[in-house]
CSV table of C-alpha atoms and ligand atoms in Angstrom, one decimal:
chain,number,residue,atom,x,y,z
I,1,UNK,CA,-89.8,-128.2,-84.0
I,2,UNK,CA,-91.3,-125.8,-81.9
I,3,UNK,CA,-89.5,-123.1,-80.9
I,4,UNK,CA,-92.8,-120.8,-79.3
I,5,UNK,CA,-89.5,-121.3,-76.0
I,6,UNK,CA,-86.7,-119.5,-78.3
I,7,UNK,CA,-87.7,-116.0,-77.2
I,8,UNK,CA,-86.4,-116.5,-73.2
I,9,UNK,CA,-83.2,-117.7,-74.5
I,10,UNK,CA,-81.7,-114.5,-73.5
I,11,UNK,CA,-79.9,-112.3,-76.2
I,12,UNK,CA,-76.8,-110.7,-76.1
I,13,UNK,CA,-75.3,-108.0,-73.7
I,14,UNK,CA,-74.0,-105.1,-74.2
I,15,UNK,CA,-71.0,-106.1,-73.3
I,16,UNK,CA,-71.3,-108.6,-75.5
I,17,UNK,CA,-70.2,-106.9,-78.6
I,18,UNK,CA,-67.0,-105.7,-79.7
I,19,UNK,CA,-66.1,-102.1,-80.6
I,20,UNK,CA,-65.9,-101.2,-84.4
I,21,UNK,CA,-62.6,-100.1,-83.4
I,22,UNK,CA,-60.7,-103.5,-83.1
I,23,UNK,CA,-58.5,-104.8,-85.5
I,24,UNK,CA,-56.7,-107.7,-84.2
I,25,UNK,CA,-57.3,-110.5,-82.6
I,26,UNK,CA,-55.3,-112.8,-80.6
I,27,UNK,CA,-55.2,-116.6,-78.9
I,28,UNK,CA,-53.3,-117.1,-75.4
I,29,UNK,CA,-53.8,-120.4,-73.7
I,30,UNK,CA,-54.0,-119.6,-69.5
I,31,UNK,CA,-51.6,-123.3,-68.6
I,32,UNK,CA,-51.4,-124.9,-65.9
I,33,UNK,CA,-51.2,-128.0,-63.7
I,34,UNK,CA,-53.8,-128.6,-61.6
I,35,UNK,CA,-55.3,-126.3,-59.4
I,36,UNK,CA,-53.7,-124.2,-60.5
I,37,UNK,CA,-55.8,-121.3,-60.6
I,38,UNK,CA,-56.1,-121.2,-64.3
I,39,UNK,CA,-59.8,-121.3,-64.4
I,40,UNK,CA,-59.6,-118.5,-61.3
I,41,UNK,CA,-57.6,-115.7,-64.1
I,42,UNK,CA,-60.0,-116.3,-66.5
I,43,UNK,CA,-62.9,-115.3,-64.6
I,44,UNK,CA,-61.3,-112.3,-62.7
I,45,UNK,CA,-60.0,-111.1,-66.5
I,46,UNK,CA,-63.0,-112.0,-68.4
I,47,UNK,CA,-64.9,-109.1,-69.4
I,48,UNK,CA,-67.7,-111.2,-70.7
I,49,UNK,CA,-69.7,-114.6,-68.5
I,50,UNK,CA,-66.8,-116.6,-68.6
I,51,UNK,CA,-67.5,-120.1,-70.2
I,52,UNK,CA,-66.4,-122.4,-68.2
I,53,UNK,CA,-66.6,-126.5,-68.2
I,54,UNK,CA,-66.0,-127.1,-64.6
I,55,UNK,CA,-67.2,-130.6,-63.3
I,56,UNK,CA,-67.7,-132.2,-59.8
I,57,UNK,CA,-65.5,-133.8,-58.2
I,58,UNK,CA,-66.9,-136.8,-57.1
I,59,UNK,CA,-65.6,-140.0,-54.1
I,60,UNK,CA,-66.0,-141.8,-58.1
I,61,UNK,CA,-62.4,-138.8,-58.4
I,62,UNK,CA,-59.7,-141.0,-56.1
I,63,UNK,CA,-57.5,-142.4,-57.3
I,64,UNK,CA,-57.6,-141.5,-60.4
I,65,UNK,CA,-58.1,-137.3,-60.4
I,66,UNK,CA,-55.4,-135.7,-58.7
I,67,UNK,CA,-56.8,-134.7,-55.8
I,68,UNK,CA,-54.4,-132.3,-53.6
I,69,UNK,CA,-56.3,-129.1,-52.6
I,70,UNK,CA,-59.4,-131.9,-53.9
I,71,UNK,CA,-60.2,-130.4,-49.7
I,72,UNK,CA,-61.1,-127.0,-50.2
I,73,UNK,CA,-62.0,-127.5,-54.1
I,74,UNK,CA,-65.1,-129.1,-55.2
I,75,UNK,CA,-64.5,-128.4,-58.9
I,76,UNK,CA,-62.3,-128.7,-62.2
I,77,UNK,CA,-62.6,-128.2,-65.5
I,78,UNK,CA,-63.3,-131.3,-67.6
I,79,UNK,CA,-62.7,-129.8,-71.5
I,80,UNK,CA,-61.4,-126.0,-70.8
I,81,UNK,CA,-62.7,-122.6,-69.9
I,82,UNK,CA,-62.9,-119.3,-72.2
I,83,UNK,CA,-62.9,-115.9,-71.6
I,84,UNK,CA,-62.9,-112.2,-73.4
I,85,UNK,CA,-60.6,-109.0,-72.9
I,86,UNK,CA,-59.7,-106.3,-75.1
I,87,UNK,CA,-56.4,-104.8,-74.0
I,88,UNK,CA,-56.9,-101.6,-76.0
I,89,UNK,CA,-59.2,-99.8,-78.7
I,90,UNK,CA,-57.9,-102.4,-81.1
I,91,UNK,CA,-56.5,-105.3,-79.5
I,92,UNK,CA,-58.8,-107.2,-78.0
I,93,UNK,CA,-57.2,-111.7,-76.4
I,94,UNK,CA,-59.5,-114.6,-76.8
I,95,UNK,CA,-58.1,-116.8,-72.9
I,96,UNK,CA,-58.3,-120.4,-73.3
I,97,UNK,CA,-57.7,-122.0,-69.8
I,98,UNK,CA,-56.8,-126.1,-70.4
I,99,UNK,CA,-57.9,-128.6,-68.6
I,100,UNK,CA,-55.4,-129.3,-64.7
I,101,UNK,CA,-56.1,-132.7,-64.3
I,102,UNK,CA,-53.6,-135.0,-66.2
I,103,UNK,CA,-56.5,-137.3,-67.8
I,104,UNK,CA,-58.0,-134.8,-69.7
I,105,UNK,CA,-53.8,-133.2,-70.8
I,106,UNK,CA,-54.6,-134.1,-74.6
I,107,UNK,CA,-57.4,-132.2,-74.8
I,108,UNK,CA,-53.8,-129.5,-75.0
I,109,UNK,CA,-53.5,-130.7,-78.3
I,110,UNK,CA,-56.6,-128.4,-79.8
I,111,UNK,CA,-55.8,-125.7,-77.5
I,112,UNK,CA,-52.5,-124.8,-78.3
I,113,UNK,CA,-53.1,-124.9,-81.6
I,114,UNK,CA,-53.4,-121.3,-83.9
I,115,UNK,CA,-52.5,-119.6,-80.0
I,116,UNK,CA,-50.0,-116.3,-80.0
I,117,UNK,CA,-48.7,-116.8,-76.7
I,118,UNK,CA,-49.6,-118.4,-73.2
I,119,UNK,CA,-49.5,-117.9,-69.6
I,120,UNK,CA,-48.1,-121.1,-67.7
I,121,UNK,CA,-49.7,-120.4,-64.4
I,122,UNK,CA,-46.8,-121.7,-61.5
I,123,UNK,CA,-48.2,-122.9,-58.2
I,124,UNK,CA,-44.5,-122.8,-55.6
I,125,UNK,CA,-46.4,-126.0,-53.8
I,126,UNK,CA,-45.8,-128.2,-56.5
I,127,UNK,CA,-43.0,-126.7,-59.6
I,128,UNK,CA,-43.1,-130.2,-60.6
I,129,UNK,CA,-45.8,-130.0,-63.1
I,130,UNK,CA,-44.5,-126.8,-64.7
I,131,UNK,CA,-41.8,-128.6,-66.3
I,132,UNK,CA,-44.4,-130.7,-68.7
I,133,UNK,CA,-46.2,-128.0,-69.6
I,134,UNK,CA,-43.2,-125.4,-70.5
I,135,UNK,CA,-41.4,-128.7,-72.5
I,136,UNK,CA,-44.7,-129.4,-74.9
I,137,UNK,CA,-45.0,-125.6,-75.6
I,138,UNK,CA,-41.3,-125.3,-76.2
I,139,UNK,CA,-42.6,-128.3,-78.4
I,140,UNK,CA,-45.3,-126.4,-80.2
I,141,UNK,CA,-43.4,-123.7,-80.4
I,142,UNK,CA,-46.0,-121.4,-78.1
I,143,UNK,CA,-44.2,-118.9,-76.5
I,144,UNK,CA,-45.1,-118.6,-73.0
I,145,UNK,CA,-43.8,-116.6,-69.9
I,146,UNK,CA,-44.4,-117.9,-66.6
I,147,UNK,CA,-46.9,-116.7,-63.7
I,148,UNK,CA,-46.9,-117.3,-59.9
I,149,UNK,CA,-49.7,-117.7,-58.8
I,150,UNK,CA,-49.6,-117.1,-54.5
I,151,UNK,CA,-51.6,-118.6,-52.6
I,152,UNK,CA,-50.6,-117.9,-49.0
I,153,UNK,CA,-49.9,-122.0,-47.7
I,154,UNK,CA,-47.4,-121.6,-50.9
I,155,UNK,CA,-43.7,-121.3,-49.9
I,156,UNK,CA,-42.1,-117.7,-51.2
I,157,UNK,CA,-39.9,-117.7,-52.8
I,158,UNK,CA,-37.7,-115.2,-54.8
I,159,UNK,CA,-38.4,-114.8,-58.5
I,160,UNK,CA,-34.9,-115.5,-59.3
I,161,UNK,CA,-34.7,-118.4,-57.6
I,162,UNK,CA,-37.5,-119.8,-59.1
I,163,UNK,CA,-36.6,-118.7,-62.5
I,164,UNK,CA,-33.3,-120.9,-62.0
I,165,UNK,CA,-35.5,-124.2,-60.3
I,166,UNK,CA,-37.6,-124.0,-63.1
I,167,UNK,CA,-35.1,-123.2,-65.8
I,168,UNK,CA,-36.0,-120.5,-67.7
I,169,UNK,CA,-34.0,-118.6,-69.3
I,170,UNK,CA,-33.6,-115.6,-68.8
I,171,UNK,CA,-35.5,-113.9,-71.3
I,172,UNK,CA,-38.8,-115.3,-71.0
I,173,UNK,CA,-40.7,-113.4,-68.4
I,174,UNK,CA,-41.9,-114.3,-65.0
I,175,UNK,CA,-43.9,-112.3,-62.4
I,176,UNK,CA,-46.1,-113.0,-59.5
I,177,UNK,CA,-49.9,-112.9,-59.5
I,178,UNK,CA,-53.1,-113.1,-58.3
I,179,UNK,CA,-54.7,-114.7,-60.0
I,180,UNK,CA,-58.6,-114.1,-58.2
I,181,UNK,CA,-57.8,-110.5,-58.8
I,182,UNK,CA,-58.6,-109.0,-62.1
I,183,UNK,CA,-55.5,-105.9,-61.6
I,184,UNK,CA,-53.4,-108.7,-60.8
I,185,UNK,CA,-54.4,-111.0,-64.0
I,186,UNK,CA,-54.8,-108.2,-66.4
I,187,UNK,CA,-51.0,-107.0,-66.1
I,188,UNK,CA,-50.0,-110.8,-66.3
I,189,UNK,CA,-51.2,-110.7,-69.8
I,190,UNK,CA,-50.3,-107.3,-70.1
I,191,UNK,CA,-46.5,-108.9,-69.6
I,192,UNK,CA,-47.2,-111.7,-72.0
I,193,UNK,CA,-47.7,-108.8,-74.6
I,194,UNK,CA,-45.2,-107.6,-74.4
I,195,UNK,CA,-43.1,-109.7,-74.1
I,196,UNK,CA,-44.8,-111.2,-78.0
I,197,UNK,CA,-44.0,-107.8,-79.2
I,198,UNK,CA,-40.8,-108.3,-78.1
I,199,UNK,CA,-40.0,-110.9,-79.3
I,200,UNK,CA,-41.7,-110.3,-82.6
I,201,UNK,CA,-39.3,-106.8,-83.2
I,202,UNK,CA,-36.2,-109.4,-83.0
I,203,UNK,CA,-37.8,-111.4,-85.3
I,204,UNK,CA,-37.8,-108.6,-87.8
I,205,UNK,CA,-42.3,-108.4,-87.5
I,206,UNK,CA,-43.0,-105.9,-86.0
H,301,GTP,N1,-55.8,-117.2,-52.4
H,301,GTP,C1,-55.9,-118.1,-53.6
H,301,GTP,N2,-56.7,-119.2,-54.2
H,301,GTP,C2,-56.6,-119.1,-54.6
H,301,GTP,C3,-55.7,-118.0,-56.4
H,301,GTP,N3,-55.8,-118.6,-57.4
H,301,GTP,C4,-57.2,-119.3,-57.1
H,301,GTP,N4,-57.2,-120.0,-55.6
H,301,GTP,C5,-58.4,-120.3,-55.3
H,301,GTP,O1,-57.4,-122.2,-55.6
H,301,GTP,C6,-58.8,-123.0,-56.2
H,301,GTP,C7,-58.4,-123.8,-57.3
H,301,GTP,O2,-58.7,-122.7,-58.5
H,301,GTP,P1,-59.0,-122.9,-60.2
H,301,GTP,O3,-59.5,-121.8,-61.3
H,301,GTP,O4,-60.1,-123.9,-59.7
H,301,GTP,O5,-57.7,-124.1,-60.9
H,301,GTP,P2,-57.8,-124.6,-61.6
H,301,GTP,O6,-56.7,-124.2,-62.2
H,301,GTP,O7,-58.5,-124.4,-62.9
H,301,GTP,O8,-58.6,-126.4,-62.0
H,301,GTP,P3,-58.7,-127.3,-62.6
H,301,GTP,O9,-59.8,-126.4,-63.8
H,301,GTP,O10,-58.5,-128.2,-61.9
H,301,GTP,O11,-56.8,-127.3,-63.1
H,301,GTP,C8,-60.5,-122.2,-56.0
H,301,GTP,O12,-60.7,-122.9,-55.4
H,301,GTP,C9,-59.3,-120.6,-56.1
H,301,GTP,O13,-60.6,-120.5,-55.8
H,301,GTP,C10,-55.4,-117.5,-55.7
H,301,GTP,O14,-54.5,-116.1,-56.5
H,301,GTP,N5,-55.0,-117.0,-54.1
H,302,MG,MG1,-60.2,-124.8,-63.7
């Protein structure tokens, strides 16, 4: 086999390396219905170039693919998104975004495996899909926080009203975010980490 072309493969970049201070890593999944902004969130917050598996949505998908919002959306995740963020000197999070289209939901099983926690991204224009998403996480015992991605044309509701509408237990955090903004997406992850820490404390694990 000819490996002459291998020198064209770029080597790792400085930001791809983890600092030696890193002592803990956790797998986090970003989950939610079609087009809620999962790929956007992984991309905005990741320190490494995110891996995405997006495919162009075509006419062939009409009647098969979810088409809500497809006037502006041209690509959809077919396997997963992957990114990485260091949230303290010691702790790094590996982020896995799930596909949103229902025909790919069977892939969630593998993506949930070994996850420490999850972010459920919610679009207020389509709350109903969130029930199925949260139900699947509960079945697998994956703790989660809810992040309401604020789209300009989405209706705004007080978070307490959304908590009731989603039938969320009082201890589960619910926050607003703009998945396009790094700081906002990072805040969501910090909310999740604080929640996981509190859970571990209450279970006598921390
Ligand atoms: N206004 C606004 N637009 C957003 C926000 N987040 C995502 N978008 C846009 O919404 C569209 C959908 O975002 P994606 O990140 O592809 O959504 P997704 O959840 O990964 O979609 P699937 O993988 O197909 O389920 C894109 O065109 C984004 O630019 C947001 O916070 N505000
Ligand atoms: Mg996506």
